[in-house]
Tab-separated table of C-alpha atoms in Angstrom:
chain	number	residue	atom	x	y	z
A	932	MET	CA	-2.060	15.064	1.519
A	933	SER	CA	-4.046	15.495	-1.596
A	934	GLY	CA	-8.217	15.682	-1.406
A	935	ILE	CA	-10.967	15.831	-3.183
A	936	ALA	CA	-11.761	19.355	-4.990
A	937	SER	CA	-15.253	20.448	-3.146
A	938	THR	CA	-17.296	22.140	-5.853
A	939	THR	CA	-20.247	24.711	-4.861
A	940	ASP	CA	-23.444	25.774	-6.934
A	941	THR	CA	-21.773	28.903	-7.537
A	942	ASP	CA	-18.749	27.559	-8.779
A	943	LEU	CA	-20.577	25.768	-10.916
A	944	GLU	CA	-22.138	29.085	-12.144
A	945	GLY	CA	-22.471	29.438	-15.727
A	946	THR	CA	-21.211	25.876	-16.723
A	947	SER	CA	-23.704	23.867	-19.278
A	948	ASP	CA	-25.931	20.652	-19.215
A	949	GLN	CA	-23.372	18.758	-21.017
A	950	GLN	CA	-20.349	20.494	-19.263
A	951	LEU	CA	-22.701	19.179	-15.638
A	952	ASP	CA	-23.489	15.581	-16.755
A	953	GLY	CA	-20.003	15.310	-17.567
A	954	CYS	CA	-19.236	15.569	-14.142
A	955	TYR	CA	-21.829	12.863	-12.890
A	956	GLU	CA	-20.027	10.724	-15.620
A	957	ASP	CA	-16.242	11.628	-13.733
A	958	ALA	CA	-17.280	10.773	-10.853
A	959	TRP	CA	-19.021	7.690	-11.431
A	960	GLN	CA	-15.718	6.450	-13.292
A	961	SER	CA	-13.703	7.701	-10.599
A	962	ILE	CA	-16.321	5.691	-8.362
A	963	ARG	CA	-15.769	2.679	-9.945
A	964	SER	CA	-12.015	2.418	-10.296
A	965	THR	CA	-10.954	3.746	-6.939
A	966	HIS	CA	-13.194	0.695	-5.878
A	967	GLN	CA	-11.094	-0.783	-8.186
A	968	ILE	CA	-7.593	-0.488	-7.948
A	969	LEU	CA	-8.182	-0.011	-3.692
A	970	SER	CA	-9.312	-3.804	-4.461
A	971	ASP	CA	-7.023	-4.552	-5.986
A	972	ARG	CA	-3.719	-3.555	-3.970
A	973	ILE	CA	-5.792	-4.350	-1.132
A	974	GLY	CA	-6.456	-7.992	-2.521
A	975	GLN	CA	-2.182	-8.010	-3.588
A	976	GLU	CA	-0.488	-7.512	-0.275
A	977	LEU	CA	-3.127	-10.111	1.546
A	978	ALA	CA	-1.869	-11.958	-1.801
A	979	GLU	CA	1.624	-11.120	-0.628
A	980	ALA	CA	1.231	-12.198	3.450
A	981	GLY	CA	-0.198	-15.393	1.509
A	982	LEU	CA	-3.315	-15.232	2.239
A	983	PRO	CA	-6.564	-15.316	1.214
A	984	GLU	CA	-8.394	-11.873	-1.829
A	985	LEU	CA	-9.842	-9.826	-0.168
A	986	ALA	CA	-13.525	-10.642	-1.637
A	987	TRP	CA	-12.969	-13.158	1.447
A	988	HIS	CA	-11.781	-10.998	4.171
A	989	ASP	CA	-15.861	-9.180	3.374
A	990	VAL	CA	-17.818	-12.156	4.472
A	991	LEU	CA	-15.789	-13.022	7.086
A	992	ALA	CA	-15.642	-9.852	8.410
A	993	ARG	CA	-20.043	-8.818	7.726
A	994	LEU	CA	-20.807	-13.048	9.698
A	995	ASN	CA	-17.937	-11.500	12.394
A	996	GLU	CA	-19.802	-8.450	13.306
A	997	SER	CA	-23.490	-10.416	13.512
A	998	ALA	CA	-24.028	-11.927	16.898
A	999	ASP	CA	-26.686	-14.264	14.345
A	1000	PRO	CA	-26.091	-16.484	11.721
A	1001	LEU	CA	-26.872	-14.650	8.123
A	1002	ARG	CA	-28.672	-15.679	5.373
A	1003	PRO	CA	-26.466	-15.198	1.746
A	1004	LYS	CA	-28.636	-11.748	0.700
A	1005	ASP	CA	-27.219	-10.469	3.817
A	1006	LEU	CA	-24.135	-10.311	2.803
A	1007	LEU	CA	-24.470	-9.809	-1.692
A	1008	CYS	CA	-24.689	-5.601	-1.432
A	1009	ARG	CA	-21.990	-6.023	1.153
A	1010	VAL	CA	-19.220	-7.463	-0.790
A	1011	GLY	CA	-20.352	-6.315	-4.069
A	1012	MET	CA	-20.667	-8.728	-6.594
A	1013	THR	CA	-23.742	-10.607	-8.214
A	1014	LYS	CA	-25.781	-14.127	-7.248
A	1015	SER	CA	-23.712	-15.935	-9.204
A	1016	GLY	CA	-20.049	-14.365	-8.204
A	1017	LEU	CA	-21.066	-14.799	-4.975
A	1018	THR	CA	-22.617	-18.895	-4.418
A	1019	ARG	CA	-19.310	-19.638	-6.132
A	1020	LEU	CA	-17.015	-17.064	-3.322
A	1021	LEU	CA	-19.687	-18.788	-0.488
A	1022	ASP	CA	-18.652	-22.438	-2.072
A	1023	ARG	CA	-15.223	-21.191	-2.308
A	1024	ILE	CA	-15.139	-20.106	1.549
A	1025	GLU	CA	-16.675	-23.079	2.729
A	1026	SER	CA	-14.469	-25.533	0.989
A	1027	ALA	CA	-11.822	-24.128	2.753
A	1028	GLY	CA	-13.885	-24.957	5.886
A	1029	MET	CA	-13.645	-21.111	6.433
A	1030	ILE	CA	-17.940	-21.106	7.299
A	1031	GLU	CA	-20.366	-23.703	7.824
A	1032	ARG	CA	-23.887	-23.152	5.772
A	1033	ARG	CA	-26.878	-24.459	8.219
A	1034	SER	CA	-30.367	-25.351	6.025
A	1035	CYS	CA	-33.125	-22.722	7.720
A	1036	PRO	CA	-35.671	-24.467	9.084
A	1037	SER	CA	-37.657	-21.765	8.589
A	1038	ASP	CA	-36.696	-21.846	4.834
A	1039	ARG	CA	-35.983	-25.340	3.432
A	1040	ARG	CA	-34.699	-23.316	0.737
A	1041	GLY	CA	-32.871	-20.853	2.834
A	1042	THR	CA	-29.641	-21.348	4.698
A	1043	TRP	CA	-27.815	-19.287	6.853
A	1044	LEU	CA	-23.780	-18.970	6.479
A	1045	THR	CA	-21.734	-18.971	10.390
A	1046	MET	CA	-17.613	-18.403	9.945
A	1047	THR	CA	-15.659	-21.739	11.763
A	1048	ASP	CA	-12.673	-21.292	13.635
A	1049	GLU	CA	-10.731	-21.185	10.834
A	1050	GLY	CA	-12.428	-18.480	9.617
A	1051	THR	CA	-11.913	-16.384	12.460
A	1052	LYS	CA	-7.781	-17.468	12.732
A	1053	THR	CA	-8.313	-16.153	8.921
A	1054	LEU	CA	-10.455	-12.500	9.380
A	1055	ALA	CA	-7.718	-12.039	12.180
A	1056	ALA	CA	-4.368	-13.206	9.926
A	1057	MET	CA	-6.040	-11.449	6.873
A	1058	LYS	CA	-7.556	-7.896	9.066
A	1059	PRO	CA	-3.751	-6.233	10.300
A	1060	ILE	CA	-3.388	-6.544	6.355
A	1061	ARG	CA	-6.493	-4.787	5.106
A	1062	ASP	CA	-6.880	-2.305	7.983
A	1063	ARG	CA	-2.847	-1.035	7.433
A	1064	ALA	CA	-3.850	-1.458	3.349
A	1065	PHE	CA	-6.744	0.838	3.584
A	1066	ALA	CA	-5.412	3.465	5.723
A	1067	SER	CA	-2.478	3.961	3.828
A	1068	HIS	CA	-4.410	3.794	0.433
A	1069	PHE	CA	-8.025	5.244	1.723
A	1070	VAL	CA	-7.189	6.885	5.266
A	1071	GLY	CA	-3.849	9.142	4.298
A	1072	GLU	CA	-5.155	10.131	1.363
A	1073	VAL	CA	-9.026	11.737	2.573
A	1074	THR	CA	-9.196	13.706	5.171
A	1075	ALA	CA	-12.093	12.863	7.713
A	1076	TRP	CA	-14.425	15.607	6.796
A	1077	GLU	CA	-14.087	13.774	3.256
A	1078	ALA	CA	-15.014	10.371	4.281
A	1079	ARG	CA	-18.721	11.625	5.622
A	1080	ASP	CA	-19.355	13.826	3.321
A	1081	LEU	CA	-18.197	10.713	0.088
A	1082	ALA	CA	-20.374	8.409	3.010
A	1083	GLY	CA	-23.259	10.570	2.962
A	1084	VAL	CA	-23.632	11.428	-0.311
A	1085	LEU	CA	-22.925	7.179	-1.340
A	1086	ASN	CA	-25.297	6.265	1.004
A	1087	ARG	CA	-27.903	7.967	0.333
A	1088	VAL	CA	-28.130	7.494	-3.850
A	1089	SER	CA	-27.850	3.688	-1.578
A	1090	ALA	CA	-30.687	4.541	-0.129
A	1091	SER	CA	-32.825	5.364	-3.086
A	1092	VAL	CA	-31.400	2.519	-5.199
A	1093	LEU	CA	-32.749	0.065	-2.303
A	1094	GLY	CA	-35.803	1.496	-2.179
A	1095	GLU	CA	-36.446	0.807	-6.283
A	1096	LEU	CA	-35.159	-2.260	-5.163
A	1097	GLU	CA	-37.536	-3.481	-2.205
A	1098	GLY	CA	-39.770	-6.833	-2.637
A	1099	GLU	CA	-36.933	-7.444	-5.644
A	1100	ASP	CA	-35.644	-10.551	-3.280
A	1101	CYS	CA	-31.681	-8.403	-3.892
A	1102	CYS	CA	-29.702	-6.865	-1.396
A	1103	GLU	CA	-30.572	-6.139	2.112
A	1104	LEU	CA	-28.665	-3.416	4.231
């Protein structure tokens, strides 16, 4: 099992500001590429099983986790795409009969999303494949301690940015 290299402040003594700036860029690129590579791999495994793409799983899983219907903006950050990308994805999932959109009675412009029985069946077929691929390609490479530390750092960054975006009709976590 490989792990994330741990760096302490004393490890960085004597490192130039320019080298440190490169560390941040390297971390950012690693986050982006790891997400893309892992998502592509899980997507391949879903496709080999004749199932929809990973983004469908993410939408269906979020709807399944919620006791109440969700609004599209509630999904925005959780599925990692733009507003227009999410709208097109929801259109495709709705056309496949896996979700329903209902008007929000208190806001005529708003819609509520609920999962249909077909969506529940599809999620049940997707989940073991997604979970197995995730376990193999992520859990198998990262210790629980590393995952906890990584989540803490990334959640702190997310909270900072979301705090700045508050009130701008952006995603909510």
